[in-house]
Amino acid sequence: MLRSAGIRSKILAVLVLPLVLLALTAGILGTQQVLRAREAQQAERLTEVGGILQQLALDLAVERSTTKAVLQGDAAAVQALPGVRATVDGGMAQVDEAVGRVELERLPVRVSQAVDATLATQETLRTLRTGVDDGSVLLGRASAVFDEVVDAHLQLPARVGPTVGDQQTADLVVGQGHLLRARDLYLDEREIGLRLLAGTATGTDISDLKAMESAQSEALELWAFAVGAPDDAAQELDAPGDRRGSGWSVTAARSTLGSPTATSQTALTPEAWQSTVDARLASLQEVIDDNVRQASDRASAAAVTSTTLAALVVAVAVLGLGVAVTTSLVLSRRIVRPLRQLTAAATSVREQLPRMVEQMRSPGQLPDVELPRIAVDGDDEVGRLAAAFNAVNDTVVEVAEEQAALRGSIAETFVNVARRNQVLLSRQLSFIDHLEQREENPDTLENLFRLDHLATRMRRNAESLLVLANIDAGRRLRQPLALSDVIRTAASEIEQYERVNLALQVDPPTMGHLSLQLAHLLAELLENGTNFSEPHTPVLVTTSRTAAGVRITVTDEGLGLTDDEIDTARAKISDFAAGDVVTSQRLGYFVVGRLARRLGVTVGLRRGAAKGLVVTVDLPPSLFVPGTVTVAAPSGDPASVAAADVAGAAAPGQHAAGPADPGASRAPVAPGAPSARPQVP
């Protein structure tokens, strides 16, 4: 799957495993820290519930005392009861709101059950209130229900505390429950003492006092143990010498309440007892407030620290992943970018090399191609690869220049040889013409004609070398030459000229400086037609007018060419490289292609209807004397056809025979005739 992937994808694929492990580690650490932050926030909310509970427990104790007084017929208590209930309801609403912010489903089952049980006592309290209002509840039942409600609220901190994440905060929450329990016992003790001093106490009040004293000491000792207070912290709250404004200590006041001596009892007044217990409650409330404050501060600090640390861990994880991914992308880009430049340079070289080869086709022309260079940014493998590619480009250019120079020197050699042969052959032909004019013996004249024909063919071969070297042969006529004479000139330059039959429908005059090049092109096609067909078969040459100019058609009756051979011939005519010419045994189509491009001629090849090969040569109007060939209208306007025919009929030197007189076009062409070999000045 990665075999066809890019370098960047492969680099990222190599780094994906470390990145995944880093992401998993960061995710685990971040998740753990987020959970710790949520636990710290949970602890903060639980401590908030504990702070509200300490005030609610006090308000419930006040409502309990007020309700008992109402059931005992205290008119003042009846007036105060609605306000007391309203205060308790407000506290319960605060508890409900605080509990609603706690994720109870994340707490242990026993804790959530304790919270639900505590909240359920609110409905029990409402039912009790209804019974108190309608007189259906007695004092004992009311006292028991209130004790149940108050105990449920006092026990909640001890059950919730262990779920707080921070141990010290949990200890403070648990200790708070013990303090609230001790405070509630002091409140009960104050009421019992007031009843004893007022003479309205029951028989169990004295025993209750003893039990309360033991429970208070136990609650304070549990608080000291929970919060790690000194061993004497609980005793200091109940020190015998601790005298508040009444002059009594709690211990001394308790002894007086429990003594049967009337004088001792008389010495302790209800006001002194209440003042003593209230002083103790005030001291205890200070400890409770300090405990609540410490728990709240620690929980808040832990929540802030955990939240900050969670955010920091997540930020560091995201930053680490971002740095890792960014580094991977940057490194992959530093690798991929030079490779892309190398690819682009290679593509440019691939596009420039054909131009270089094309320029090298012309002998002596150096390649005017500048291959791109790649910037080498470093000494790594990619940099060394770029340097090697630049060296390859330099070597390619050097080799191309050397090859171009070599080909140029070879071409110049052939051109020099061809020009020398051309000069010698021209002198030879002039000398033969001179001999022909003075000779009267028919047999000798026939031999001179043959020698003349051989020299003419040799001159065409020399000119073919010049054409392939892209050099002008140099032979030109000043005067226009009829198309029929151009064709006869072409026929005079081949060996089997007597097999060429003409059937010319149009015969416009060609431009003098282009006529001999056109004759050379036609000579190559005629020689090809005669060489590759049976000796007794004719090669027919016809001319006709087309919409684009004049068409010459050469038809032979040979074996013809296959489709592949026709495609190969067309390729030679359309374009060719110098190497193709060197390795080829037949140069005719190469010469035809080079001359066709010079003259703007279009050469077409197709198989004959029965056999043989049909070659069409479409001549543009630019080859003819201006005004003698006009382009036909697209709809075949008769006027334009007539104009072209008239122009052809009026051309000087016309020797065409129409289709009605085929015999006239079959006369052999004498190689020494002036019309067959025009004199070149």
XYZ file of C-alpha atoms in Angstrom:
681
model
C 0.000 0.000 0.000
C 2.897 2.368 0.803
C 4.837 1.373 -2.304
C 3.054 3.946 -4.454
C 2.729 6.523 -1.668
C 4.741 9.730 -1.605
C 7.853 10.399 0.484
C 5.887 12.578 2.892
C 3.313 9.842 3.420
C 6.047 7.295 4.057
C 7.782 9.553 6.572
C 4.510 10.183 8.371
C 3.812 6.451 8.280
C 7.146 5.809 10.009
C 6.325 8.425 12.639
C 2.720 7.397 13.109
C 3.493 4.719 15.746
C 5.504 7.059 18.035
C 2.892 9.734 17.511
C 0.096 7.314 18.389
C 1.943 6.177 21.522
C 2.587 9.796 22.456
C -1.061 10.625 21.865
C -2.199 7.652 23.956
C 0.164 8.561 26.795
C -0.882 12.190 26.671
C -4.526 11.126 26.526
C -4.162 8.840 29.536
C -2.309 11.441 31.573
C -4.711 14.138 30.544
C -7.734 11.968 31.312
C -6.360 11.041 34.718
C -5.659 14.636 35.543
C -9.092 15.712 34.333
C -10.659 13.038 36.545
C -8.615 14.298 39.476
C -9.775 17.806 38.741
C -13.384 16.601 38.703
C -12.808 14.782 41.980
C -11.351 17.966 43.472
C -14.383 19.933 42.291
C -16.589 17.203 43.746
C -14.783 17.562 47.073
C -15.275 21.311 46.931
C -19.008 20.841 46.452
C -19.164 18.294 49.280
C -17.409 20.673 51.661
C -19.915 23.305 50.602
C -22.697 20.904 51.567
C -20.966 20.362 54.947
C -20.818 24.101 55.595
C -24.518 24.474 54.881
C -25.321 21.430 57.043
C -23.680 22.900 60.140
C -26.020 25.879 60.018
C -29.019 23.709 59.083
C -28.329 21.386 62.039
C -28.358 24.408 64.344
C -31.592 25.671 62.817
C -33.157 22.216 63.173
C -32.170 22.156 66.834
C -33.828 25.553 67.290
C -36.983 24.301 65.566
C -36.915 21.193 67.730
C -36.754 23.269 70.913
C -39.419 25.666 69.659
C -41.722 22.818 68.641
C -41.361 21.162 72.062
C -42.204 24.482 73.703
C -45.260 24.821 71.488
C -46.436 21.340 72.456
C -45.947 22.350 76.103
C -48.225 25.341 75.623
C -45.692 28.179 75.359
C -47.500 31.075 73.667
C -44.248 32.850 72.757
C -43.014 29.712 71.045
C -46.203 29.578 68.978
C -45.471 33.077 67.700
C -41.831 32.264 66.939
C -42.443 28.872 65.254
C -43.280 30.144 61.675
C -40.076 32.182 61.499
C -38.021 29.297 62.791
C -39.560 26.977 60.195
C -38.885 29.474 57.436
C -35.219 29.577 58.433
C -35.047 25.768 58.387
C -36.771 25.645 54.988
C -34.224 28.112 53.613
C -31.397 25.950 54.906
C -32.937 22.823 53.400
C -33.309 24.598 50.050
C -29.620 25.513 50.173
C -28.763 21.893 50.940
C -30.891 20.707 48.019
C -29.204 23.173 45.701
C -25.708 22.203 46.875
C -26.484 18.492 46.622
C -27.839 19.057 43.093
C -24.368 20.261 42.026
C -22.807 17.062 43.322
C -22.514 14.165 40.868
C -24.148 11.595 43.091
C -23.717 8.845 40.497
C -19.933 9.144 40.904
C -20.175 8.626 44.687
C -20.165 5.223 46.393
C -23.575 3.633 46.764
C -23.615 3.945 50.540
C -22.876 7.654 50.307
C -25.553 8.332 47.704
C -27.993 6.333 49.804
C -27.080 8.419 52.881
C -27.655 11.618 50.873
C -31.011 10.318 49.650
C -31.973 9.298 53.212
C -31.036 12.737 54.546
C -33.091 14.472 51.868
C -35.972 12.087 52.577
C -36.136 13.319 56.194
C -37.294 16.663 54.830
C -40.599 15.065 53.861
C -40.765 13.431 57.316
C -40.264 16.863 58.873
C -43.079 18.348 56.799
C -45.410 15.547 57.926
C -44.431 16.210 61.551
C -45.135 19.897 61.159
C -48.604 19.128 59.872
C -49.254 16.927 62.934
C -47.953 19.622 65.294
C -50.199 22.224 63.729
C -53.338 20.101 63.959
C -52.485 18.750 67.464
C -52.224 15.099 66.397
C -48.575 14.697 67.464
C -47.499 14.374 71.100
C -44.287 15.697 72.592
C -42.495 12.350 72.696
C -43.255 11.622 69.042
C -42.152 15.077 68.009
C -38.920 14.765 69.977
C -38.158 11.357 68.416
C -38.837 12.585 64.861
C -36.671 15.664 65.325
C -33.889 13.527 66.775
C -34.135 11.319 63.649
C -34.014 14.292 61.292
C -31.167 15.970 63.152
C -29.155 12.733 63.430
C -29.519 12.143 59.670
C -28.067 15.572 58.927
C -25.326 15.186 61.565
C -24.217 11.791 60.262
C -24.003 12.925 56.639
C -20.542 14.594 56.899
C -19.056 11.452 58.469
C -20.391 9.384 55.547
C -19.462 11.867 52.850
C -16.024 12.760 54.181
C -14.166 9.575 53.141
C -15.179 10.157 49.481
C -13.262 13.449 49.358
C -10.033 12.946 47.414
C -7.714 14.929 49.684
C -7.168 13.077 52.968
C -6.795 16.168 55.139
C -9.939 17.677 53.661
C -11.743 14.385 54.239
C -10.570 14.379 57.853
C -11.858 17.923 58.315
C -15.241 16.976 56.882
C -15.471 13.904 59.139
C -14.328 15.956 62.149
C -16.954 18.532 61.345
C -19.633 15.862 61.768
C -18.307 15.042 65.251
C -18.262 18.727 66.200
C -21.844 19.146 65.024
C -22.797 16.116 67.086
C -21.132 17.598 70.163
C -22.851 20.933 69.588
C -26.245 19.255 69.328
C -25.603 17.423 72.595
C -24.752 20.728 74.280
C -28.021 22.161 73.010
C -29.965 19.228 74.484
C -27.996 19.507 77.700
C -28.870 23.199 77.978
C -32.596 22.428 77.716
C -32.436 19.620 80.263
C -30.524 21.855 82.687
C -33.093 24.607 82.309
C -35.865 22.097 83.031
C -34.009 20.839 86.097
C -33.547 24.361 87.406
C -37.184 25.196 86.673
C -38.396 22.026 88.423
C -40.089 20.636 85.321
C -37.564 17.871 84.578
C -38.569 14.261 84.187
C -37.015 11.269 85.870
C -34.722 10.478 82.998
C -33.204 13.934 82.665
C -30.403 13.273 85.191
C -29.443 10.031 83.488
C -29.629 11.777 80.125
C -27.191 14.378 81.368
C -24.661 11.692 82.240
C -25.088 10.070 78.825
C -24.772 13.407 77.077
C -21.567 14.208 78.944
C -20.028 10.919 77.861
C -21.249 11.369 74.263
C -19.854 14.903 74.150
C -16.446 13.763 75.321
C -16.480 10.920 72.793
C -17.501 13.255 69.952
C -14.753 15.739 70.813
C -12.152 12.981 71.076
C -13.243 11.632 67.680
C -12.936 15.121 66.231
C -9.441 15.528 67.680
C -8.426 12.138 66.275
C -9.933 12.858 62.867
C -8.253 16.230 62.363
C -5.019 15.258 64.148
C -5.469 17.803 66.930
C -3.338 17.536 70.117
C -4.518 15.089 72.767
C -5.489 17.870 75.171
C -7.502 19.812 72.571
C -10.752 18.140 73.628
C -10.019 18.708 77.344
C -9.265 22.382 76.762
C -12.809 22.864 75.473
C -14.109 21.501 78.791
C -11.408 22.730 81.189
C -12.653 22.922 84.834
C -11.139 26.329 85.387
C -12.710 27.770 82.218
C -14.968 30.463 83.513
C -17.065 32.482 81.173
C -19.127 35.517 82.122
C -21.346 33.527 84.542
C -18.384 32.468 86.687
C -19.220 28.807 86.116
C -17.449 26.179 84.118
C -19.451 23.596 82.271
C -18.024 20.836 84.448
C -18.878 22.672 87.667
C -22.337 23.571 86.436
C -22.994 19.937 85.544
C -21.944 18.859 89.071
C -24.305 21.376 90.598
C -27.185 20.210 88.388
C -26.639 16.608 89.416
C -26.201 17.328 93.196
C -29.173 16.664 95.577
C -28.082 19.515 97.832
C -30.593 22.341 97.553
C -28.038 24.994 98.504
C -25.845 23.986 95.636
C -28.759 24.006 93.308
C -29.795 27.423 94.530
C -26.365 28.770 93.877
C -26.760 27.980 90.065
C -29.426 30.085 88.458
C -31.054 29.311 85.093
C -29.427 32.404 83.656
C -26.000 31.305 84.866
C -26.530 27.809 83.422
C -27.636 29.109 80.057
C -24.837 31.639 79.977
C -22.306 28.922 80.791
C -23.577 26.544 78.124
C -23.878 29.377 75.567
C -20.274 30.302 76.234
C -19.281 26.695 75.619
C -21.403 26.671 72.396
C -19.729 29.888 71.261
C -16.283 28.362 71.736
C -17.405 25.227 69.973
C -18.891 27.280 67.129
C -15.552 28.995 66.640
C -13.932 25.602 66.243
C -16.701 24.525 63.859
C -16.350 27.694 61.772
C -12.585 27.289 61.629
C -12.996 23.639 60.646
C -15.471 24.560 57.889
C -13.187 27.323 56.645
C -10.147 25.069 56.532
C -12.052 22.338 54.712
C -13.488 24.821 52.217
C -10.116 26.493 51.622
C -8.325 23.215 51.129
C -11.024 21.893 48.820
C -11.055 25.116 46.800
C -7.268 25.183 46.570
C -7.193 21.518 45.570
C -9.867 22.132 42.937
C -7.993 25.122 41.506
C -4.682 23.251 41.543
C -6.170 20.138 39.961
C -8.016 22.157 37.320
C -4.892 24.179 36.528
C -2.748 21.060 36.416
C -5.303 19.317 34.188
C -5.348 22.263 31.811
C -1.543 22.350 31.889
C -1.262 18.621 31.173
C -3.757 18.856 28.318
C -2.017 21.941 26.929
C 1.412 20.293 27.167
C 0.034 17.144 25.529
C -1.557 19.113 22.701
C 1.577 21.241 22.356
C 3.770 18.134 22.314
C 1.639 16.500 19.671
C 1.571 19.723 17.686
C 5.356 20.074 17.891
C 5.814 16.431 16.898
C 3.447 16.703 13.947
C 4.865 20.075 12.902
C 8.415 18.765 13.130
C 7.431 15.746 11.063
C 5.814 17.929 8.426
C 8.767 20.340 8.336
C 11.286 17.528 8.033
C 9.227 15.778 5.387
C 8.917 19.070 3.519
C 12.681 19.606 3.665
C 13.058 16.170 2.109
C 10.161 16.343 -0.313
C 10.825 19.863 -1.594
C 14.273 19.093 -3.102
C 12.902 15.846 -4.520
C 10.057 17.751 -6.141
C 12.555 20.226 -7.545
C 14.570 17.284 -8.821
C 11.452 15.791 -10.392
C 10.554 19.123 -12.001
C 14.095 19.485 -13.293
C 14.036 15.949 -14.681
C 10.721 16.704 -16.364
C 12.190 19.881 -17.836
C 15.198 17.935 -19.077
C 12.864 15.407 -20.642
C 11.113 18.267 -22.438
C 14.364 19.989 -23.445
C 16.151 16.922 -24.808
C 13.861 16.581 -27.870
C 14.586 20.224 -28.685
C 18.273 19.508 -28.329
C 18.003 16.521 -30.636
C 15.963 18.566 -33.099
C 18.596 21.277 -33.155
C 21.325 18.697 -33.622
C 19.616 17.430 -36.759
C 20.873 20.486 -38.586
C 24.570 19.898 -39.276
C 26.858 22.391 -37.610
C 24.186 23.856 -35.325
C 25.081 23.671 -31.628
C 22.216 22.916 -29.220
C 20.814 26.150 -27.845
C 19.265 24.524 -24.771
C 19.944 25.455 -21.155
C 19.124 22.585 -18.826
C 17.822 23.636 -15.392
C 20.078 23.459 -12.368
C 18.913 22.392 -8.941
C 19.923 24.395 -5.908
C 22.028 22.280 -3.516
C 20.967 23.291 -0.004
C 22.967 20.780 2.023
C 25.449 17.956 2.043
C 22.922 15.234 2.848
C 21.790 12.470 0.505
C 19.284 14.723 -1.240
C 21.899 17.435 -1.723
C 24.375 14.950 -3.167
C 21.638 13.621 -5.454
C 20.942 17.166 -6.693
C 24.655 17.748 -7.286
C 24.877 14.461 -9.193
C 21.878 15.434 -11.315
C 23.480 18.800 -12.121
C 26.641 16.961 -13.119
C 24.609 14.655 -15.370
C 22.998 17.687 -17.028
C 26.396 19.267 -17.616
C 27.658 16.023 -19.096
C 24.598 15.765 -21.347
C 25.156 19.278 -22.675
C 28.859 18.641 -23.228
C 28.196 15.382 -25.058
C 25.476 17.054 -27.127
C 27.814 19.866 -28.107
C 30.539 17.381 -29.007
C 28.112 15.312 -31.049
C 26.764 18.422 -32.760
C 30.285 19.535 -33.598
C 31.151 16.047 -34.851
C 28.028 15.837 -36.960
C 28.679 19.324 -38.230
C 32.192 18.405 -39.346
C 30.945 15.199 -40.967
C 28.117 17.092 -42.680
C 30.527 19.735 -43.903
C 32.703 16.984 -45.350
C 29.773 15.467 -47.216
C 28.629 18.894 -48.345
C 32.075 19.700 -49.687
C 32.209 16.386 -51.521
C 28.691 16.847 -52.845
C 29.412 20.378 -54.058
C 32.610 19.247 -55.784
C 30.698 16.424 -57.471
C 27.993 18.866 -58.429
C 30.500 21.240 -60.022
C 32.266 18.447 -61.857
C 28.993 16.939 -63.071
C 27.783 20.326 -64.263
C 30.979 20.778 -66.226
C 30.623 17.250 -67.570
C 27.037 17.898 -68.689
C 28.116 21.118 -70.404
C 30.835 19.265 -72.221
C 28.415 16.491 -73.234
C 25.966 19.121 -74.547
C 28.806 20.573 -76.602
C 29.597 17.124 -78.044
C 25.926 16.411 -78.792
C 25.589 19.614 -80.746
C 28.605 18.793 -82.951
C 27.980 15.058 -83.383
C 26.212 13.818 -86.544
C 26.660 10.041 -86.234
C 23.364 8.599 -84.850
C 25.033 5.776 -82.915
C 27.523 8.101 -81.264
C 24.751 10.601 -80.523
C 22.737 7.819 -78.859
C 25.697 6.982 -76.643
C 26.159 10.634 -75.774
C 22.475 10.817 -74.815
C 22.954 7.866 -72.476
C 26.078 9.406 -70.983
C 24.154 12.643 -70.545
C 21.386 10.796 -68.701
C 23.812 9.044 -66.351
C 25.494 12.320 -65.503
C 22.100 13.923 -64.831
C 21.176 11.139 -62.380
C 24.567 11.458 -60.677
C 23.998 15.190 -60.266
C 20.591 14.521 -58.647
C 22.218 12.141 -56.183
C 24.785 14.787 -55.277
C 22.016 17.333 -54.816
C 20.143 14.831 -52.590
C 23.112 14.840 -50.220
C 22.934 18.634 -50.093
C 19.213 18.474 -49.431
C 19.704 16.027 -46.541
C 22.359 18.350 -45.150
C 19.776 21.141 -45.370
C 21.914 22.993 -47.918
C 20.529 24.712 -50.991
C 21.654 23.002 -54.209
C 22.219 26.360 -55.845
C 20.616 25.612 -59.264
C 17.873 28.079 -60.201
C 15.970 29.332 -63.261
C 15.185 32.954 -63.841
C 12.117 32.384 -66.002
C 8.935 30.512 -65.075
C 8.699 26.920 -66.210
C 5.497 25.138 -67.133
C 4.411 22.390 -64.767
C 4.560 19.879 -67.623
C 8.208 20.790 -68.250
C 8.899 20.423 -64.522
C 7.471 16.895 -64.658
C 9.467 16.103 -67.836
C 12.605 17.409 -66.141
C 11.910 15.098 -63.230
C 11.403 12.162 -65.588
C 14.679 12.904 -67.362
C 16.545 12.422 -64.080
C 15.455 8.783 -63.536
C 16.692 5.618 -65.193
C 13.386 4.272 -66.610
C 12.078 7.577 -67.923
C 10.392 5.893 -70.907
C 7.783 4.267 -68.557
C 6.451 7.629 -67.383
C 3.118 8.557 -68.993
C 1.604 12.016 -68.627
C -2.080 12.929 -68.484
C -2.038 16.585 -67.524
C -5.323 18.418 -67.132
C -3.824 21.675 -65.911
C -0.399 23.100 -66.689
C 0.195 26.438 -64.923
C 3.692 27.984 -64.938
C 5.796 27.485 -61.817
C 8.115 30.035 -60.268
C 11.551 29.712 -61.867
C 13.563 29.659 -58.605
C 11.347 26.832 -57.229
C 10.842 24.694 -60.339
C 14.078 22.682 -60.117
C 13.479 21.807 -56.430
C 9.962 20.645 -57.330
C 11.442 18.616 -60.226
C 13.890 17.003 -57.755
C 10.985 16.039 -55.433
C 9.004 14.528 -58.332
C 12.085 12.701 -59.623
C 12.449 10.874 -56.312
C 8.777 9.805 -56.420
C 8.967 8.731 -60.080
C 12.111 6.712 -59.494
C 10.466 5.009 -56.532
C 7.427 4.168 -58.700
C 9.497 2.736 -61.567
C 11.926 0.788 -59.375
C 9.213 -0.993 -57.366
C 6.865 -1.990 -60.187
C 7.050 -4.426 -63.085
C 9.290 -3.237 -65.994
C 6.459 -3.455 -68.528
C 3.980 -1.407 -66.458
C 3.647 2.348 -66.870
C 3.817 4.996 -64.151
C 1.020 7.474 -64.721
C 1.381 11.143 -63.792
C -1.735 13.312 -63.775
C -2.431 16.861 -62.706
C -5.694 18.305 -61.475
C -6.990 21.370 -59.777
C -8.073 21.199 -56.131
C -9.652 23.620 -53.723
C -6.185 24.379 -52.297
C -4.182 24.584 -55.538
C -2.895 21.929 -57.943
C -2.480 18.210 -57.272
C 0.021 15.926 -59.016
C -0.842 12.232 -58.759
C 1.758 9.514 -59.401
C 0.272 6.026 -59.778
C 2.237 2.824 -60.298
C 1.124 -0.769 -60.697
C 3.669 -2.429 -58.430
C 3.125 -4.638 -55.402
C 2.440 -1.606 -53.257
C 3.106 -1.206 -49.529
C 1.527 -2.645 -46.412
C -0.167 -0.399 -43.888
C 2.893 -0.513 -41.619
C 5.206 0.322 -44.497
C 2.978 3.218 -45.519
C 3.066 4.538 -41.933
C 6.860 4.241 -41.940
C 7.099 6.113 -45.248
C 4.802 8.849 -43.988
C 6.954 9.193 -40.878
C 10.073 9.612 -43.032
C 8.361 12.279 -45.102
C 6.900 14.168 -42.142
C 9.945 14.188 -39.892
C 13.192 12.328 -39.393
C 16.377 12.419 -37.370
C 19.915 12.458 -38.682
C 20.480 8.999 -37.240
C 17.574 7.683 -39.299
C 19.240 8.853 -42.489
C 22.577 7.328 -41.573
C 21.127 3.894 -40.840
C 18.732 3.825 -43.806
C 19.555 2.202 -47.182
C 16.939 4.236 -49.086
C 16.994 8.017 -48.862
C 14.255 8.949 -51.315
C 11.469 9.601 -48.812
C 13.857 11.608 -46.593
C 14.735 13.849 -49.547
C 11.037 14.185 -50.464
C 10.187 15.201 -46.889
C 12.930 17.834 -46.708
C 11.978 19.348 -50.108
C 8.256 19.212 -49.272
C 8.813 21.269 -46.134
C 10.880 23.803 -48.086
C 8.221 24.244 -50.765
C 5.156 23.963 -48.537
C 4.034 20.875 -50.439
C 1.861 18.140 -48.960
C 2.718 14.567 -49.968
C 0.184 11.799 -49.409
C 0.513 8.006 -49.760
C -2.198 5.418 -50.164
C -2.610 1.994 -51.714
C -4.109 1.739 -55.196
C -7.593 0.418 -55.863
C -6.276 -2.927 -57.177
C -2.549 -2.847 -56.544
C 0.355 -0.475 -56.589
C 0.838 2.820 -54.778
C -0.773 6.208 -55.304
C 1.233 9.290 -54.346
C -0.422 12.708 -54.276
C 1.544 15.929 -54.269
C -0.587 18.976 -53.380
C 1.063 22.168 -54.648
C 0.067 25.482 -53.058
C -0.571 28.578 -55.222
C 2.689 30.093 -53.912
C 4.662 27.760 -56.251
C 3.070 29.250 -59.370
C 3.209 32.568 -61.129
C 0.799 34.893 -59.316
C -2.672 34.938 -60.895
C -2.277 31.649 -62.764
C -3.737 29.466 -59.980
C -6.676 30.574 -57.873
C -8.200 28.770 -54.936
C -11.630 27.367 -55.785
C -14.695 28.515 -53.890
C -15.900 26.106 -51.175
C -19.094 25.377 -53.142
C -17.191 24.600 -56.355
C -18.017 27.903 -58.074
C -17.794 27.276 -61.885
C -16.326 30.733 -62.369
C -13.278 29.950 -60.266
C -12.859 26.574 -62.002
C -12.932 28.266 -65.381
C -10.441 30.885 -64.225
C -7.955 28.218 -63.172
C -8.389 26.295 -66.410
C -7.980 29.424 -68.498
C -4.863 30.359 -66.544
C -3.437 26.911 -67.202
C -4.289 27.061 -70.910
C -2.645 30.446 -71.254
C 0.565 29.348 -69.583
C 3.635 29.472 -71.828
C 5.244 26.259 -72.901
C 2.243 24.023 -72.127
C 2.717 20.448 -73.370
C -0.198 18.652 -71.734
C -2.479 16.195 -73.492
C -6.049 15.855 -72.237
C -7.760 12.601 -71.453
C -9.170 12.461 -75.035
C -5.666 12.105 -76.501
C -3.774 9.722 -74.179
C -1.292 8.807 -76.860
C 0.238 12.220 -76.840
C 1.195 11.858 -73.203
C 2.927 8.517 -73.694
C 5.710 9.751 -75.962
C 9.134 9.041 -74.407
C 11.083 11.961 -73.106
C 14.486 12.472 -74.610
C 17.041 12.974 -71.868
C 18.980 15.482 -73.842
C 16.036 17.541 -74.946
C 16.116 21.126 -73.782
C 12.634 20.790 -72.274
C 13.790 17.816 -70.235
C 16.940 19.457 -68.842
C 16.604 23.236 -68.688
C 19.768 25.183 -69.063
C 20.845 26.730 -65.793
C 22.596 30.031 -66.111
